[in-house]
C-alpha positions as a Python dict, from the first residue, in 0.01 Angstrom:
ca = {
    (1, 'M'): (0, 0, 0),
    (2, 'L'): (167, 320, -120),
    (3, 'L'): (157, 613, 122),
    (4, 'E'): (396, 864, -30),
    (5, 'F'): (644, 917, -312),
    (6, 'K'): (893, 1203, -335),
    (7, 'T'): (1137, 1308, -601),
    (8, 'K'): (1367, 1602, -669),
    (9, 'N'): (1560, 1700, -982),
    (10, 'Y'): (1382, 1448, -1200),
    (11, 'K'): (1340, 1603, -1546),
    (12, 'S'): (1098, 1898, -1522),
    (13, 'F'): (1068, 1866, -1142),
    (14, 'L'): (1372, 2057, -1023),
    (15, 'D'): (1227, 2122, -677),
    (16, 'E'): (1102, 1844, -453),
    (17, 'I'): (750, 1716, -510),
    (18, 'V'): (550, 1508, -266),
    (19, 'F'): (295, 1277, -423),
    (20, 'S'): (85, 1177, -125),
    (21, 'M'): (-166, 897, -102),
    (22, 'V'): (-240, 984, 260),
    (23, 'P'): (-586, 1141, 308),
    (24, 'A'): (-562, 1516, 356),
    (25, 'P'): (-673, 1649, 697),
    (26, 'K'): (-1024, 1785, 738),
    (27, 'Q'): (-1146, 1626, 415),
    (28, 'T'): (-1483, 1456, 442),
    (29, 'G'): (-1695, 1243, 214),
    (30, 'L'): (-1636, 927, 9),
    (31, 'D'): (-1490, 749, 312),
    (32, 'Y'): (-1517, 420, 123),
    (33, 'S'): (-1232, 552, -87),
    (34, 'I'): (-989, 520, 203),
    (35, 'H'): (-787, 213, 299),
    (36, 'S'): (-666, 162, 655),
    (37, 'K'): (-400, -65, 798),
    (38, 'K'): (-317, -115, 1163),
    (39, 'I'): (48, -173, 1250),
    (40, 'S'): (114, -232, 1619),
    (41, 'S'): (-93, 34, 1795),
    (42, 'K'): (-107, 283, 1507),
    (43, 'T'): (-352, 293, 1214),
    (44, 'Y'): (-232, 419, 878),
    (45, 'K'): (-470, 541, 609),
    (46, 'S'): (-425, 572, 235),
    (47, 'L'): (-629, 676, -65),
    (48, 'C'): (-732, 392, -294),
    (49, 'S'): (-704, 605, -609),
    (50, 'A'): (-563, 925, -755),
    (51, 'V'): (-609, 1100, -1089),
    (52, 'I'): (-355, 1348, -1227),
    (53, 'Y'): (-454, 1645, -1449),
    (54, 'G'): (-249, 1895, -1645),
    (55, 'P'): (-186, 2019, -1999),
    (56, 'N'): (37, 1836, -2245),
    (57, 'A'): (407, 1858, -2159),
    (58, 'S'): (327, 1983, -1808),
    (59, 'G'): (506, 1695, -1635),
    (60, 'K'): (225, 1450, -1555),
    (61, 'T'): (410, 1162, -1715),
    (62, 'N'): (730, 1268, -1538),
    (63, 'I'): (573, 1177, -1203),
    (64, 'I'): (505, 827, -1334),
    (65, 'G'): (849, 824, -1496),
    (66, 'A'): (1015, 910, -1165),
    (67, 'M'): (835, 620, -996),
    (68, 'D'): (942, 392, -1279),
    (69, 'A'): (1303, 512, -1260),
    (70, 'M'): (1324, 453, -885),
    (71, 'K'): (1173, 107, -926),
    (72, 'A'): (1427, 21, -1197),
    (73, 'I'): (1720, 146, -989),
    (74, 'V'): (1610, -49, -682),
    (75, 'L'): (1555, -373, -874),
    (76, 'R'): (1891, -337, -1054),
    (77, 'G'): (2068, -249, -732),
    (78, 'T'): (2289, 8, -904),
    (79, 'I'): (2287, 355, -1057),
    (80, 'S'): (2486, 232, -1354),
    (81, 'N'): (2299, 230, -1683),
    (82, 'S'): (2114, -83, -1783),
    (83, 'E'): (2244, -273, -2083),
    (84, 'I'): (1894, -411, -2134),
    (85, 'T'): (1599, -184, -2210),
    (86, 'T'): (1345, -271, -1942),
    (87, 'S'): (1100, 15, -1992),
    (88, 'P'): (975, 260, -2259),
    (89, 'N'): (1093, 519, -2006),
    (90, 'Y'): (1448, 565, -2133),
    (91, 'A'): (1544, 763, -1822),
    (92, 'A'): (1498, 444, -1617),
    (93, 'N'): (1774, 281, -1824),
    (94, 'L'): (1990, 581, -1921),
    (95, 'L'): (2020, 782, -1602),
    (96, 'E'): (2194, 1076, -1772),
    (97, 'L'): (1845, 1170, -1896),
    (98, 'I'): (1717, 1223, -1541),
    (99, 'P'): (1869, 1558, -1428),
    (100, 'N'): (1677, 1876, -1512),
    (101, 'C'): (1794, 1988, -1858),
    (102, 'N'): (1765, 2362, -1772),
    (103, 'S'): (1974, 2349, -1457),
    (104, 'K'): (2312, 2523, -1501),
    (105, 'Q'): (2478, 2336, -1217),
    (106, 'A'): (2477, 1975, -1105),
    (107, 'T'): (2206, 1909, -849),
    (108, 'P'): (2154, 1577, -670),
    (109, 'T'): (1855, 1371, -773),
    (110, 'E'): (1644, 1236, -489),
    (111, 'F'): (1389, 958, -459),
    (112, 'S'): (1193, 858, -151),
    (113, 'I'): (907, 615, -103),
    (114, 'K'): (689, 511, 189),
    (115, 'F'): (471, 201, 175),
    (116, 'I'): (323, -76, 387),
    (117, 'E'): (401, -439, 316),
    (118, 'K'): (381, -749, 537),
    (119, 'N'): (264, -532, 829),
    (120, 'L'): (579, -323, 805),
    (121, 'L'): (588, 52, 740),
    (122, 'I'): (885, 87, 506),
    (123, 'E'): (1058, 413, 413),
    (124, 'Y'): (1343, 400, 165),
    (125, 'S'): (1526, 698, 17),
    (126, 'L'): (1813, 773, -219),
    (127, 'K'): (2017, 1084, -293),
    (128, 'L'): (2217, 1046, -614),
    (129, 'D'): (2489, 1251, -781),
    (130, 'L'): (2424, 1191, -1151),
    (131, 'G'): (2598, 1504, -1280),
    (132, 'K'): (2430, 1740, -1524),
    (133, 'F'): (2180, 1650, -1793),
    (134, 'M'): (2346, 1426, -2055),
    (135, 'E'): (2686, 1438, -1882),
    (136, 'L'): (2788, 1099, -2015),
    (137, 'D'): (3137, 1071, -1866),
    (138, 'F'): (3037, 1176, -1514),
    (139, 'S'): (3146, 950, -1226),
    (140, 'R'): (2816, 883, -1052),
    (141, 'K'): (2787, 811, -685),
    (142, 'I'): (2527, 750, -419),
    (143, 'L'): (2544, 1038, -174),
    (144, 'E'): (2286, 913, 75),
    (145, 'E'): (2075, 601, 121),
    (146, 'S'): (1851, 516, 413),
    (147, 'L'): (1597, 260, 526),
    (148, 'K'): (1344, 292, 809),
    (149, 'V'): (1094, 36, 935),
    (150, 'D'): (802, 157, 1146),
    (151, 'G'): (979, 490, 1181),
    (152, 'K'): (1297, 337, 1322),
    (153, 'L'): (1627, 373, 1138),
    (154, 'V'): (1759, 42, 1002),
    (155, 'F'): (2052, 184, 807),
    (156, 'S'): (2184, 517, 694),
    (157, 'R'): (2455, 565, 435),
    (158, 'G'): (2620, 905, 396),
    (159, 'K'): (2957, 1023, 514),
    (160, 'K'): (2956, 708, 724),
    (161, 'L'): (2751, 389, 741),
    (162, 'E'): (2520, 321, 1035),
    (163, 'V'): (2325, -4, 1085),
    (164, 'N'): (2066, -69, 1354),
    (165, 'F'): (1842, -360, 1449),
    (166, 'P'): (1504, -222, 1565),
    (167, 'S'): (1297, -476, 1754),
    (168, 'K'): (1050, -507, 1462),
    (169, 'I'): (1313, -658, 1230),
    (170, 'K'): (1510, -877, 1470),
    (171, 'L'): (1333, -1190, 1347),
    (172, 'L'): (1437, -1095, 993),
    (173, 'I'): (1809, -1068, 1068),
    (174, 'N'): (2033, -1330, 904),
    (175, 'N'): (2083, -1633, 1128),
    (176, 'S'): (2460, -1605, 1108),
    (177, 'I'): (2460, -1256, 1262),
    (178, 'E'): (2587, -1210, 1614),
    (179, 'I'): (2433, -890, 1751),
    (180, 'S'): (2743, -819, 1956),
    (181, 'K'): (2951, -803, 1635),
    (182, 'K'): (2720, -556, 1458),
    (183, 'D'): (2971, -270, 1473),
    (184, 'L'): (3251, -484, 1331),
    (185, 'L'): (3028, -609, 1050),
    (186, 'T'): (2921, -251, 976),
    (187, 'K'): (3284, -148, 933),
    (188, 'I'): (3342, -443, 700),
    (189, 'A'): (3033, -351, 498),
    (190, 'E'): (3139, 15, 484),
    (191, 'S'): (3485, -73, 353),
    (192, 'S'): (3332, -276, 70),
    (193, 'L'): (3078, -14, -45),
    (194, 'I'): (3082, 60, -417),
    (195, 'P'): (2982, 424, -499),
    (196, 'T'): (2731, 317, -766),
    (197, 'D'): (2578, 14, -591),
    (198, 'L'): (2288, 24, -350),
    (199, 'F'): (2373, -92, 1),
    (200, 'L'): (2020, -233, 27),
    (201, 'N'): (2065, -498, -242),
    (202, 'N'): (2426, -575, -173),
    (203, 'G'): (2594, -539, 168),
    (204, 'F'): (2279, -513, 377),
    (205, 'K'): (2116, -810, 205),
    (206, 'S'): (2418, -1040, 216),
    (207, 'I'): (2548, -945, 560),
    (208, 'F'): (2251, -835, 769),
    (209, 'S'): (1900, -923, 644),
    (210, 'S'): (1817, -1104, 323),
    (211, 'K'): (1457, -1159, 444),
    (212, 'L'): (1381, -787, 489),
    (213, 'V'): (1538, -702, 155),
    (214, 'E'): (1332, -971, -18),
    (215, 'I'): (1013, -821, 128),
    (216, 'I'): (1112, -480, -12),
    (217, 'L'): (1227, -603, -353),
    (218, 'N'): (920, -826, -397),
    (219, 'W'): (696, -524, -332),
    (220, 'F'): (878, -321, -596),
    (221, 'K'): (871, -609, -841),
    (222, 'S'): (520, -747, -794),
    (223, 'K'): (306, -487, -619),
    (224, 'F'): (438, -153, -744),
    (225, 'I'): (309, -185, -1099),
    (226, 'V'): (426, 121, -1293),
    (227, 'I'): (323, 142, -1660),
    (228, 'Y'): (505, 432, -1823),
    (229, 'S'): (340, 381, -2161),
    (230, 'S'): (12, 191, -2165),
    (231, 'N'): (25, 184, -2546),
    (232, 'A'): (319, -54, -2518),
    (233, 'I'): (129, -312, -2311),
    (234, 'K'): (73, -649, -2477),
    (235, 'I'): (-56, -967, -2320),
    (236, 'L'): (213, -1234, -2321),
    (237, 'K'): (61, -1575, -2274),
    (238, 'E'): (290, -1855, -2168),
    (239, 'L'): (179, -2187, -2314),
    (240, 'A'): (337, -2503, -2174),
    (241, 'E'): (338, -2702, -2499),
    (242, 'P'): (187, -2487, -2773),
    (243, 'K'): (69, -2666, -3082),
    (244, 'E'): (23, -2515, -3423),
    (245, 'H'): (-334, -2489, -3555),
    (246, 'T'): (-459, -2499, -3196),
    (247, 'V'): (-657, -2211, -3047),
    (248, 'Y'): (-634, -2149, -2675),
    (249, 'V'): (-946, -1971, -2553),
    (250, 'E'): (-900, -1730, -2262),
    (251, 'K'): (-1228, -1749, -2073),
    (252, 'T'): (-1179, -1456, -1836),
    (253, 'M'): (-1062, -1224, -2112),
    (254, 'T'): (-1349, -1342, -2334),
    (255, 'D'): (-1599, -1256, -2061),
    (256, 'V'): (-1437, -915, -2018),
    (257, 'A'): (-1427, -853, -2392),
    (258, 'K'): (-1794, -951, -2433),
    (259, 'E'): (-1890, -710, -2155),
    (260, 'F'): (-1680, -449, -2335),
    (261, 'G'): (-1865, -528, -2658),
    (262, 'I'): (-1661, -737, -2903),
    (263, 'N'): (-1807, -870, -3230),
    (264, 'S'): (-1615, -1199, -3232),
    (265, 'N'): (-1726, -1507, -3037),
    (266, 'A'): (-1421, -1524, -2813),
    (267, 'I'): (-1072, -1394, -2739),
    (268, 'G'): (-779, -1630, -2719),
    (269, 'F'): (-431, -1713, -2833),
    (270, 'N'): (-294, -1883, -3138),
    (271, 'F'): (51, -2016, -3208),
    (272, 'K'): (258, -1979, -3521),
    (273, 'G'): (576, -2176, -3557),
    (274, 'K'): (725, -2518, -3513),
    (275, 'G'): (835, -2708, -3208),
    (276, 'K'): (700, -2730, -2857),
    (277, 'S'): (850, -2414, -2713),
    (278, 'N'): (726, -2056, -2727),
    (279, 'D'): (1080, -1967, -2833),
    (280, 'D'): (1027, -2156, -3160),
    (281, 'G'): (728, -1950, -3267),
    (282, 'E'): (494, -1666, -3185),
    (283, 'V'): (195, -1662, -2954),
    (284, 'Y'): (-46, -1383, -3045),
    (285, 'L'): (-382, -1247, -2930),
    (286, 'C'): (-661, -1338, -3169),
    (287, 'S'): (-1032, -1297, -3229),
    (288, 'I'): (-1213, -1630, -3254),
    (289, 'F'): (-1518, -1703, -3468),
    (290, 'K'): (-1696, -2031, -3409),
    (291, 'R'): (-1808, -2235, -3708),
    (292, 'S'): (-1996, -2564, -3713),
    (293, 'K'): (-1687, -2782, -3745),
    (294, 'Y'): (-1396, -2549, -3684),
    (295, 'A'): (-1287, -2214, -3541),
    (296, 'L'): (-1173, -1924, -3756),
    (297, 'T'): (-907, -1705, -3598),
    (298, 'I'): (-786, -1359, -3696),
    (299, 'P'): (-515, -1155, -3523),
    (300, 'A'): (-710, -931, -3286),
    (301, 'E'): (-538, -619, -3417),
    (302, 'F'): (-687, -693, -3763),
    (303, 'F'): (-1044, -707, -3637),
    (304, 'E'): (-1096, -543, -3297),
    (305, 'S'): (-1086, -170, -3232),
    (306, 'F'): (-779, -5, -3081),
    (307, 'G'): (-974, 74, -2763),
    (308, 'T'): (-1087, -287, -2725),
    (309, 'I'): (-736, -428, -2764),
    (310, 'R'): (-597, -164, -2533),
    (311, 'F'): (-846, -253, -2260),
    (312, 'I'): (-793, -627, -2305),
    (313, 'N'): (-421, -569, -2256),
    (314, 'E'): (-479, -350, -1950),
    (315, 'F'): (-731, -572, -1775),
    (316, 'P'): (-484, -838, -1649),
    (317, 'L'): (-290, -558, -1475),
    (318, 'I'): (-610, -439, -1307),
    (319, 'L'): (-694, -795, -1203),
    (320, 'N'): (-341, -851, -1073),
    (321, 'A'): (-350, -535, -861),
    (322, 'L'): (-687, -627, -711),
    (323, 'H'): (-574, -985, -645),
    (324, 'N'): (-241, -897, -485),
    (325, 'G'): (-329, -565, -324),
    (326, 'G'): (-88, -386, -555),
    (327, 'T'): (-51, -22, -656),
    (328, 'L'): (-119, 19, -1029),
    (329, 'V'): (27, 340, -1174),
    (330, 'M'): (-51, 396, -1540),
    (331, 'D'): (9, 667, -1796),
    (332, 'E'): (-317, 765, -1973),
    (333, 'F'): (-494, 452, -1858),
    (334, 'D'): (-819, 591, -2002),
    (335, 'A'): (-711, 671, -2360),
    (336, 'S'): (-949, 529, -2627),
    (337, 'I'): (-1174, 374, -2362),
    (338, 'H'): (-1536, 472, -2305),
    (339, 'P'): (-1606, 680, -1990),
    (340, 'M'): (-1860, 426, -1859),
    (341, 'V'): (-1591, 156, -1862),
    (342, 'L'): (-1349, 384, -1682),
    (343, 'M'): (-1599, 485, -1416),
    (344, 'N'): (-1680, 119, -1349),
    (345, 'I'): (-1311, 35, -1296),
    (346, 'V'): (-1268, 331, -1061),
    (347, 'N'): (-1579, 227, -867),
    (348, 'I'): (-1440, -127, -833),
    (349, 'F'): (-1125, 12, -669),
    (350, 'H'): (-1353, 217, -442),
    (351, 'N'): (-1564, -87, -351),
    (352, 'D'): (-1452, -243, -22),
    (353, 'N'): (-1647, -561, -97),
    (354, 'I'): (-1445, -621, -416),
    (355, 'N'): (-1120, -445, -340),
    (356, 'K'): (-1060, -649, -25),
    (357, 'N'): (-681, -653, -64),
    (358, 'Q'): (-659, -271, -66),
    (359, 'A'): (-531, -221, -419),
    (360, 'Q'): (-468, 131, -549),
    (361, 'L'): (-514, 291, -892),
    (362, 'I'): (-317, 600, -998),
    (363, 'F'): (-333, 744, -1349),
    (364, 'N'): (-300, 1067, -1543),
    (365, 'T'): (-566, 1185, -1783),
    (366, 'H'): (-713, 1464, -1995),
    (367, 'N'): (-1066, 1336, -1948),
    (368, 'P'): (-1267, 1583, -1735),
    (369, 'I'): (-1530, 1330, -1620),
    (370, 'F'): (-1323, 1247, -1312),
    (371, 'L'): (-1349, 1607, -1188),
    (372, 'N'): (-1654, 1497, -999),
    (373, 'A'): (-1712, 1528, -623),
    (374, 'S'): (-1927, 1216, -625),
    (375, 'L'): (-1651, 1006, -783),
    (376, 'F'): (-1323, 1137, -639),
    (377, 'R'): (-1229, 1304, -314),
    (378, 'R'): (-1052, 1640, -338),
    (379, 'D'): (-727, 1486, -215),
    (380, 'E'): (-749, 1221, -490),
    (381, 'I'): (-754, 1487, -764),
    (382, 'K'): (-398, 1595, -842),
    (383, 'F'): (-264, 1865, -1075),
    (384, 'V'): (64, 1935, -1253),
    (385, 'E'): (156, 2258, -1429),
    (386, 'R'): (474, 2390, -1585),
    (387, 'D'): (611, 2743, -1554),
    (388, 'D'): (654, 2897, -1902),
    (389, 'K'): (961, 3096, -1794),
    (390, 'T'): (1160, 2828, -1610),
    (391, 'N'): (1004, 2520, -1776),
    (392, 'N'): (993, 2362, -1430),
    (393, 'S'): (687, 2170, -1311),
    (394, 'R'): (501, 2180, -984),
    (395, 'H'): (250, 1938, -836),
    (396, 'Y'): (-43, 1997, -600),
    (397, 'S'): (-383, 1856, -503),
    (398, 'L'): (-732, 2001, -517),
    (399, 'S'): (-742, 1966, -139),
    (400, 'D'): (-460, 2225, -117),
    (401, 'F'): (-709, 2497, -217),
    (402, 'K'): (-917, 2688, 35),
    (403, 'T'): (-1297, 2684, 13),
    (404, 'A'): (-1286, 3037, -129),
    (405, 'D'): (-1111, 2901, -437),
    (406, 'G'): (-1408, 2692, -544),
    (407, 'I'): (-1389, 2360, -365),
    (408, 'R'): (-1697, 2388, -147),
    (409, 'K'): (-1917, 2083, -128),
    (410, 'G'): (-2137, 2074, -436),
    (411, 'E'): (-1903, 2291, -646),
    (412, 'D'): (-1868, 2208, -1015),
    (413, 'Y'): (-1501, 2101, -1023),
    (414, 'M'): (-1507, 2049, -1400),
    (415, 'N'): (-1636, 2397, -1475),
    (416, 'N'): (-1396, 2556, -1228),
    (417, 'Y'): (-1105, 2374, -1389),
    (418, 'F'): (-1190, 2493, -1740),
    (419, 'V'): (-1224, 2854, -1626),
    (420, 'N'): (-873, 2820, -1478),
    (421, 'R'): (-956, 2841, -1109),
    (422, 'Y'): (-721, 2554, -1025),
    (423, 'G'): (-439, 2618, -1273),
    (424, 'A'): (-284, 2323, -1460),
    (425, 'I'): (-454, 2432, -1781),
    (426, 'K'): (-321, 2622, -2079),
    (427, 'D'): (-482, 2825, -2357),
    (428, 'I'): (-376, 2690, -2695),
    (429, 'D'): (-426, 2874, -3024),
    (430, 'F'): (-266, 2752, -3347),
    (431, 'S'): (-448, 3007, -3564),
    (432, 'N'): (-156, 3243, -3622),
    (433, 'I'): (83, 2958, -3704),
    (434, 'I'): (-163, 2804, -3952),
    (435, 'V'): (-245, 3139, -4117),
    (436, 'K'): (124, 3221, -4149),
    (437, 'T'): (194, 2877, -4298),
    (438, 'L'): (-95, 2895, -4548),
    (439, 'T'): (14, 3240, -4671),
    (440, 'K'): (375, 3147, -4740),
    (441, 'T'): (503, 3250, -5083),
    (442, 'N'): (576, 2992, -5352),
    (443, 'D'): (947, 3050, -5302),
    (444, 'Q'): (917, 2961, -4936),
    (445, 'E'): (716, 2650, -5016),
    (446, 'N'): (967, 2542, -5280),
    (447, 'F'): (1248, 2602, -5034),
    (448, 'L'): (1078, 2377, -4782),
    (449, 'L'): (1024, 2108, -5043),
    (450, 'K'): (1388, 2126, -5148),
    (451, 'E'): (1499, 2096, -4788),
    (452, 'D'): (1279, 1790, -4736),
    (453, 'K'): (1407, 1634, -5057),
    (454, 'S'): (1767, 1702, -4966),
    (455, 'H'): (1712, 1560, -4619),
    (456, 'G'): (1560, 1250, -4774),
    (457, 'K'): (1877, 1187, -4970),
}
């Protein structure tokens, strides 16, 4: 269960932003939209959803990108670049893309996350020296790294390394550890620190607590589901012994697709290739048409609409989050999908009887239907806007506004947003550009054509 994410000097966010999933104080209404978890004697609350608004290029996707980049760094265990592209978010693999491109001096990049997993309140933070934007030959180093459990410091890495064993994690300490030798082991771990490697994944895991690290890494891997580009999602079906000319019907996805409104009889998978391994051929999503003696299959992308395929590809992620109590963060989750479908998914995450594992849904959007007091709480509605002079972004919530700014109960949030009472909106007018382009002289047009032709060569 995600409580808070912070970042600083990530692309357009030069200053620190705090993306909070903790209910704002003095906010009432839609209490079913709040999860609660009791740890020891304290109860922690979190929002079950959040929607992010802002104009194009404002920085909405950069929030999701920052989450994705932190996840990638933690799972790799290093701030060295990845040789394998693991995400459409290139900054997660090529860290020289992370620092703010307008900053004239090198500023540390910071990530911090707070979440609950296995009845532990976990806070993990990183402060990284990545150099300036696109400084390829810079010698990177981790300036600070810290881990807290239930508010108690487990380790802190800075000018020196400190390791502690709070009572909550003593059962998770490696069996070979002798508590009396903690200071000696800390010195050994400190002497073996590599500037670009995370202490979490390396020294702390191998020397002090592999069990605690596994809890943290498994959350990042399986429950912190960050989709930087939902257009890139494709269902990958693993078939034990796929056979050619055999159609594998996916019942759950067929039921979902029928509810969505497909024209085919079913959705499934077909296999093209030879051999008994998926490596020897291609498994692809297909539309299935039943005939009296056989089934006709067509690649789904040839027959179904883009919105249908997009939703079919997204649905397993939704199901996985609900099943595992994960946090699903998705860029433009709603693109090409009907508002009634979207509202139903949101309502499912808000439904305690269905969302029993306390899953969360976070997405950015341009669709104004979610600016609705009966659908989202004020603290669930987030905004991002970019300053035209500095090109730096800032993030805030609707709950940050006072009642005088148009957030009284019963206010029309959608109307207030479009009349620019909340910011995070921008007037766009292409008229002058189009008029200027249409009135170009023939010489100018020929010049442009020649340039295009020359470029083509």
